[in-house]
């Protein structure tokens, strides 16, 4: 008699809902990293928009069920890129980024393919000069917009300010701008010399660098405008997008209202738009 053996159940590889595969991870500092993932074939977005991304949460101790743990992330890559790039903070006790910071190429993340957001060209009236104001990971949507041909078609001058605590936190943005300046494909797409329109103004607040100080203080003192040789923002010529922490966004909004700029939206284009840099 042959013994009856129980068939071993075949374990299916778990597939996450809306899963995408990580293709590259770069760690910039102990607080910052960026990563690239595959792009869903059907995903269309406007440069500057965000999507919800994340991982499966821990199993519920009672039911054993797992729920997705999702956060809003600006897409840092331009809309023509075949992959998607994200730029993230690492919060050691943050529910998502404490785990997300350990992803490796080949891993899967969840990505809900429903892009939304206000930092889009459609929310601004035509202008001469566009300002991008970022703190920390608030640089991400501008990493997308700075690689979008429309930015250069719509404006004569593009000023990007980035304020971080420490010099190392500027590297992602600085390298990206360098790479844009040397990108032959973009030059072919947009036109030779397109990158001459970019003015990059990095500042730090807690470590020595060539330009120290919060951008809001540098605006109030007039140093920003003296350094760049441009007049303060005016509703006639200037358009602006803001992405940083809440206090920064509110302070800049107040400054803009003093300059006479009006906040816009997708449904009603105006002079400036704001998005919070989403923190864990
Ligand atoms: P500071 O070092 O003076 O707080 P964080 O990492 O906390 O999000 O901050 C990122 C950068 O934004 C820091 O350089 C910080 O300066 C700056 N910052 C924070 N709050 C404001 C604000 N209300 N206005 C301007 N800059 C700000």
Coordinates of C-alpha atoms and ligand atoms in Angstrom, one line a residue:
X1 CA 0.0 0.0 0.0
X2 CA 1.3 3.4 -0.9
X3 CA 1.0 5.9 1.9
X4 CA -1.3 8.8 1.1
X5 CA 0.6 12.0 1.1
X6 CA -1.1 15.3 1.4
X7 CA -0.5 17.6 -1.5
X8 CA 1.5 20.6 -0.4
X9 CA -0.5 23.7 -1.3
X10 CA 1.3 25.9 -3.8
X11 CA 1.9 29.3 -2.4
X12 CA 1.0 32.0 -4.9
X13 CA 3.4 35.0 -5.0
X14 CA 1.4 37.7 -3.3
X15 CA 0.6 40.4 -5.8
X16 CA -0.2 43.9 -4.4
X17 CA -3.2 45.8 -5.8
X18 CA -1.9 48.5 -8.2
X19 CA 1.6 47.2 -7.8
X20 CA 4.7 48.7 -9.5
X21 CA 8.3 47.5 -9.5
X22 CA 11.1 49.5 -8.1
X23 CA 13.9 50.0 -10.7
X24 CA 16.4 52.3 -8.8
X25 CA 16.9 53.7 -5.3
X26 CA 19.4 56.5 -4.4
X27 CA 20.1 57.6 -0.8
X28 CA 21.1 61.3 -0.7
X29 CA 21.5 61.8 3.1
X30 CA 20.4 59.9 6.2
X31 CA 17.1 61.8 5.9
X32 CA 16.5 61.8 2.1
X33 CA 16.2 59.3 -0.7
X34 CA 14.8 59.0 -4.2
X35 CA 13.5 56.0 -6.2
X36 CA 12.1 55.1 -9.6
X37 CA 9.4 52.6 -10.3
X38 CA 7.7 51.2 -13.4
X39 CA 4.9 53.3 -14.9
X40 CA 1.4 51.9 -15.4
X41 CA 0.8 51.9 -19.2
X42 CA -2.4 53.8 -18.7
X43 CA -1.1 56.5 -16.4
X44 CA -1.2 60.0 -17.8
X45 CA -0.4 63.0 -15.6
X46 CA 0.5 66.6 -15.8
X47 CA 4.0 67.5 -14.6
X48 CA 3.6 68.8 -11.0
X49 CA 0.8 66.4 -10.0
X50 CA 0.9 63.8 -7.2
X51 CA -0.3 60.3 -6.7
X52 CA -0.9 58.0 -3.6
X53 CA 1.8 55.5 -3.1
X54 CA 2.7 53.1 -0.3
X55 CA 3.1 49.6 1.0
X56 CA 0.9 47.0 2.6
X57 CA 0.4 47.8 6.3
X58 CA 1.1 45.3 9.1
X59 CA -1.6 42.6 9.6
X60 CA -4.4 43.6 11.9
X61 CA -3.7 41.7 15.2
X62 CA -7.4 40.6 15.5
X63 CA -8.4 39.8 11.9
X64 CA -4.9 39.2 10.3
X65 CA -6.1 41.4 7.4
X66 CA -3.6 43.9 5.8
X67 CA -4.6 47.3 4.5
X68 CA -2.5 49.5 2.2
X69 CA -0.6 52.3 3.9
X70 CA -0.6 55.1 1.4
X71 CA 0.7 58.7 1.3
X72 CA 0.6 61.5 -1.3
X73 CA 3.8 61.8 -3.3
X74 CA 4.6 64.4 -6.0
X75 CA 5.8 62.7 -9.2
X76 CA 9.3 64.0 -9.6
X77 CA 9.8 62.8 -13.2
X78 CA 8.3 64.6 -16.2
X79 CA 5.2 63.4 -17.9
X80 CA 7.1 62.1 -20.9
X81 CA 9.4 59.7 -18.8
X82 CA 8.7 56.0 -19.2
X83 CA 9.3 55.5 -15.4
X84 CA 8.1 57.4 -12.4
X85 CA 10.5 59.0 -9.9
X86 CA 9.8 60.0 -6.3
X87 CA 11.8 62.0 -3.7
X88 CA 11.1 61.2 -0.1
X89 CA 12.1 62.0 3.4
X90 CA 13.0 59.2 5.8
X91 CA 11.2 59.4 9.2
X92 CA 12.6 56.7 11.5
X93 CA 9.3 56.2 13.3
X94 CA 7.1 57.3 10.4
X95 CA 4.5 54.6 9.6
X96 CA 5.4 54.5 5.9
X97 CA 8.8 56.0 5.3
X98 CA 10.4 53.9 8.1
X99 CA 9.7 50.9 5.8
X100 CA 9.8 52.6 2.4
X101 CA 13.4 53.7 2.9
X102 CA 14.5 50.1 2.7
X103 CA 13.0 49.3 -0.7
X104 CA 15.4 47.7 -3.3
X105 CA 15.2 47.4 -7.0
X106 CA 12.9 44.5 -7.8
X107 CA 10.6 45.2 -4.8
X108 CA 7.0 46.2 -5.4
X109 CA 5.1 49.2 -4.1
X110 CA 1.5 50.2 -4.4
X111 CA 0.7 53.1 -6.7
X112 CA -2.8 54.3 -7.2
X113 CA -2.9 55.7 -10.8
X114 CA -5.1 58.8 -10.1
X115 CA -2.9 61.9 -10.4
X116 CA -4.2 65.2 -9.0
X117 CA -2.7 68.5 -7.8
X118 CA -2.6 72.2 -8.1
X119 CA 1.1 72.8 -9.2
X120 CA 0.2 72.6 -12.9
X121 CA 0.7 75.1 -15.7
X122 CA -3.1 75.1 -16.3
X123 CA -3.7 76.8 -13.0
X124 CA -1.6 79.9 -13.9
X125 CA -2.3 82.8 -16.3
X126 CA 0.3 83.4 -19.0
X127 CA 3.3 85.3 -17.6
X128 CA 6.9 86.2 -18.3
X129 CA 8.8 84.7 -15.4
X130 CA 7.9 81.7 -13.3
X131 CA 9.2 81.2 -9.7
X132 CA 9.4 77.7 -8.1
X133 CA 9.7 78.0 -4.3
X134 CA 10.6 74.8 -2.4
X135 CA 11.8 73.6 1.0
X136 CA 13.2 70.1 1.6
X137 CA 11.4 67.4 -0.4
X138 CA 9.1 70.1 -1.8
X139 CA 11.6 70.2 -4.6
X140 CA 9.9 67.1 -6.1
X141 CA 7.1 68.6 -8.2
X142 CA 9.6 71.1 -9.6
X143 CA 12.0 68.3 -10.6
X144 CA 9.1 67.2 -12.9
X145 CA 8.2 70.7 -14.1
X146 CA 11.9 71.6 -14.8
X147 CA 12.0 68.7 -17.2
X148 CA 8.7 69.6 -18.9
X149 CA 9.1 71.4 -22.3
X150 CA 6.0 73.5 -21.6
X151 CA 7.8 75.3 -18.7
X152 CA 10.3 76.7 -21.3
X153 CA 7.7 77.4 -24.0
X154 CA 5.5 79.4 -21.6
X155 CA 8.2 81.5 -19.8
X156 CA 11.3 83.5 -20.6
X157 CA 12.8 83.0 -17.1
X158 CA 12.5 80.1 -14.6
X159 CA 13.7 80.8 -11.1
X160 CA 13.9 77.9 -8.7
X161 CA 14.7 78.6 -5.0
X162 CA 15.3 75.7 -2.6
X163 CA 15.9 76.1 1.1
X164 CA 17.1 73.2 3.2
X165 CA 18.6 72.9 6.7
X166 CA 21.9 71.4 5.5
X167 CA 24.1 71.5 2.3
X168 CA 23.7 67.8 1.6
X169 CA 20.0 68.2 1.4
X170 CA 20.4 70.4 -1.7
X171 CA 22.3 67.7 -3.7
X172 CA 19.3 66.0 -5.3
X173 CA 18.1 69.3 -6.7
X174 CA 21.6 70.6 -7.6
X175 CA 22.5 67.4 -9.5
X176 CA 19.1 67.4 -11.3
X177 CA 19.6 71.0 -12.5
X178 CA 23.1 70.1 -13.7
X179 CA 21.8 67.1 -15.6
X180 CA 19.1 69.2 -17.2
X181 CA 21.8 71.7 -18.4
X182 CA 23.7 68.9 -20.0
X183 CA 20.8 66.9 -21.4
X184 CA 21.1 66.6 -25.2
X185 CA 17.7 65.0 -25.5
X186 CA 16.0 67.9 -23.7
X187 CA 17.9 70.4 -25.9
X188 CA 16.7 68.6 -29.0
X189 CA 13.1 68.5 -27.6
X190 CA 12.9 72.0 -26.4
X191 CA 15.6 73.9 -28.3
X192 CA 19.3 74.6 -27.8
X193 CA 20.0 77.0 -24.9
X194 CA 16.7 76.3 -23.2
X195 CA 18.5 75.7 -19.9
X196 CA 19.9 79.3 -19.9
X197 CA 16.4 80.3 -18.8
X198 CA 17.0 78.5 -15.4
X199 CA 18.1 80.6 -12.4
X200 CA 18.9 78.3 -9.4
X201 CA 18.9 79.9 -5.9
X202 CA 19.8 77.3 -3.2
X203 CA 19.9 78.4 0.5
X204 CA 20.6 76.7 3.8
X205 CA 19.5 77.6 7.3
X206 CA 21.5 75.4 9.6
X207 CA 24.8 74.8 7.9
X208 CA 27.2 77.3 6.2
X209 CA 26.8 77.6 2.4
X210 CA 27.3 80.4 -0.1
X211 CA 23.8 81.6 0.6
X212 CA 22.3 81.4 4.1
X213 CA 18.8 82.1 5.3
X214 CA 15.2 81.3 4.9
X215 CA 13.9 82.4 1.4
X216 CA 11.1 84.3 3.1
X217 CA 13.6 86.5 5.0
X218 CA 15.7 87.0 1.9
X219 CA 12.6 88.2 0.1
X220 CA 11.6 90.6 2.9
X221 CA 15.2 92.1 3.0
X222 CA 15.2 92.3 -0.8
X223 CA 18.5 90.2 -1.0
X224 CA 16.8 87.6 -3.2
X225 CA 15.9 90.3 -5.8
X226 CA 19.3 92.1 -5.6
X227 CA 21.2 88.8 -6.0
X228 CA 19.2 87.8 -9.1
X229 CA 18.9 91.3 -10.5
X230 CA 15.1 91.1 -10.9
X231 CA 12.4 93.2 -9.5
X232 CA 10.1 91.8 -6.7
X233 CA 7.2 89.7 -7.9
X234 CA 4.4 91.5 -9.8
X235 CA 1.1 90.2 -11.0
X236 CA 1.8 91.7 -14.5
X237 CA 4.9 89.5 -15.1
X238 CA 5.4 86.9 -12.5
X239 CA 3.9 83.5 -11.8
X240 CA 4.8 81.3 -8.8
X241 CA 4.4 77.8 -7.5
X242 CA 5.1 76.9 -3.8
X243 CA 5.8 73.5 -2.3
X244 CA 7.1 73.2 1.2
X245 CA 6.1 72.7 4.8
X246 CA 2.9 74.3 6.0
X247 CA 4.4 77.3 7.9
X248 CA 6.5 78.1 4.8
X249 CA 3.5 77.9 2.5
X250 CA 1.5 80.3 4.7
X251 CA 4.3 82.8 5.0
X252 CA 4.9 82.9 1.3
X253 CA 1.2 83.2 0.6
X254 CA 1.1 86.3 2.8
X255 CA 4.1 87.8 1.0
X256 CA 2.5 87.1 -2.4
X257 CA -0.7 88.8 -1.4
X258 CA 1.3 91.9 -0.4
X259 CA 2.8 91.8 -3.9
X260 CA -0.8 91.7 -5.3
X261 CA -0.6 88.1 -6.5
X262 CA -3.8 86.1 -6.4
X263 CA -4.0 82.3 -5.7
X264 CA -5.1 80.2 -8.7
X265 CA -6.6 76.8 -9.2
X266 CA -7.2 74.3 -12.0
X267 CA -10.7 75.7 -12.4
X268 CA -9.6 79.4 -12.1
X269 CA -6.1 80.2 -13.3
X270 CA -4.4 83.1 -11.5
X271 CA -0.9 84.2 -10.5
X272 CA 0.3 81.5 -8.0
X273 CA -0.5 78.1 -6.7
X274 CA 0.5 76.2 -3.5
X275 CA 0.9 72.5 -2.5
X276 CA 2.0 71.1 0.8
X277 CA 5.1 68.9 0.8
X278 CA 3.6 65.8 2.3
X279 CA 5.5 64.5 5.3
X280 CA 5.2 61.2 7.0
Ligands
LIG1 P1 14.8 76.5 9.6 O1 16.0 75.6 9.6 O2 15.1 77.9 9.9 O3 13.6 75.9 10.3 P2 12.1 71.3 7.4 O4 13.2 70.3 7.2 O5 11.8 71.5 8.9 O6 10.9 71.0 6.6 O7 12.6 72.7 6.9 C1 13.2 72.8 5.6 C2 13.7 74.2 5.4 O8 12.6 75.1 5.4 C3 14.6 74.6 6.5 O9 15.7 75.3 6.0 C4 13.7 75.6 7.3 O10 14.5 76.6 8.0 C5 12.9 76.2 6.3 N1 11.6 76.7 6.8 C6 10.9 76.1 7.8 N2 9.8 76.9 8.1 C7 9.9 78.0 7.3 C8 9.1 79.1 7.1 N3 8.0 79.4 7.8 N4 9.5 80.1 6.2 C9 10.6 79.9 5.5 N5 11.4 78.8 5.6 C10 11.1 77.8 6.5

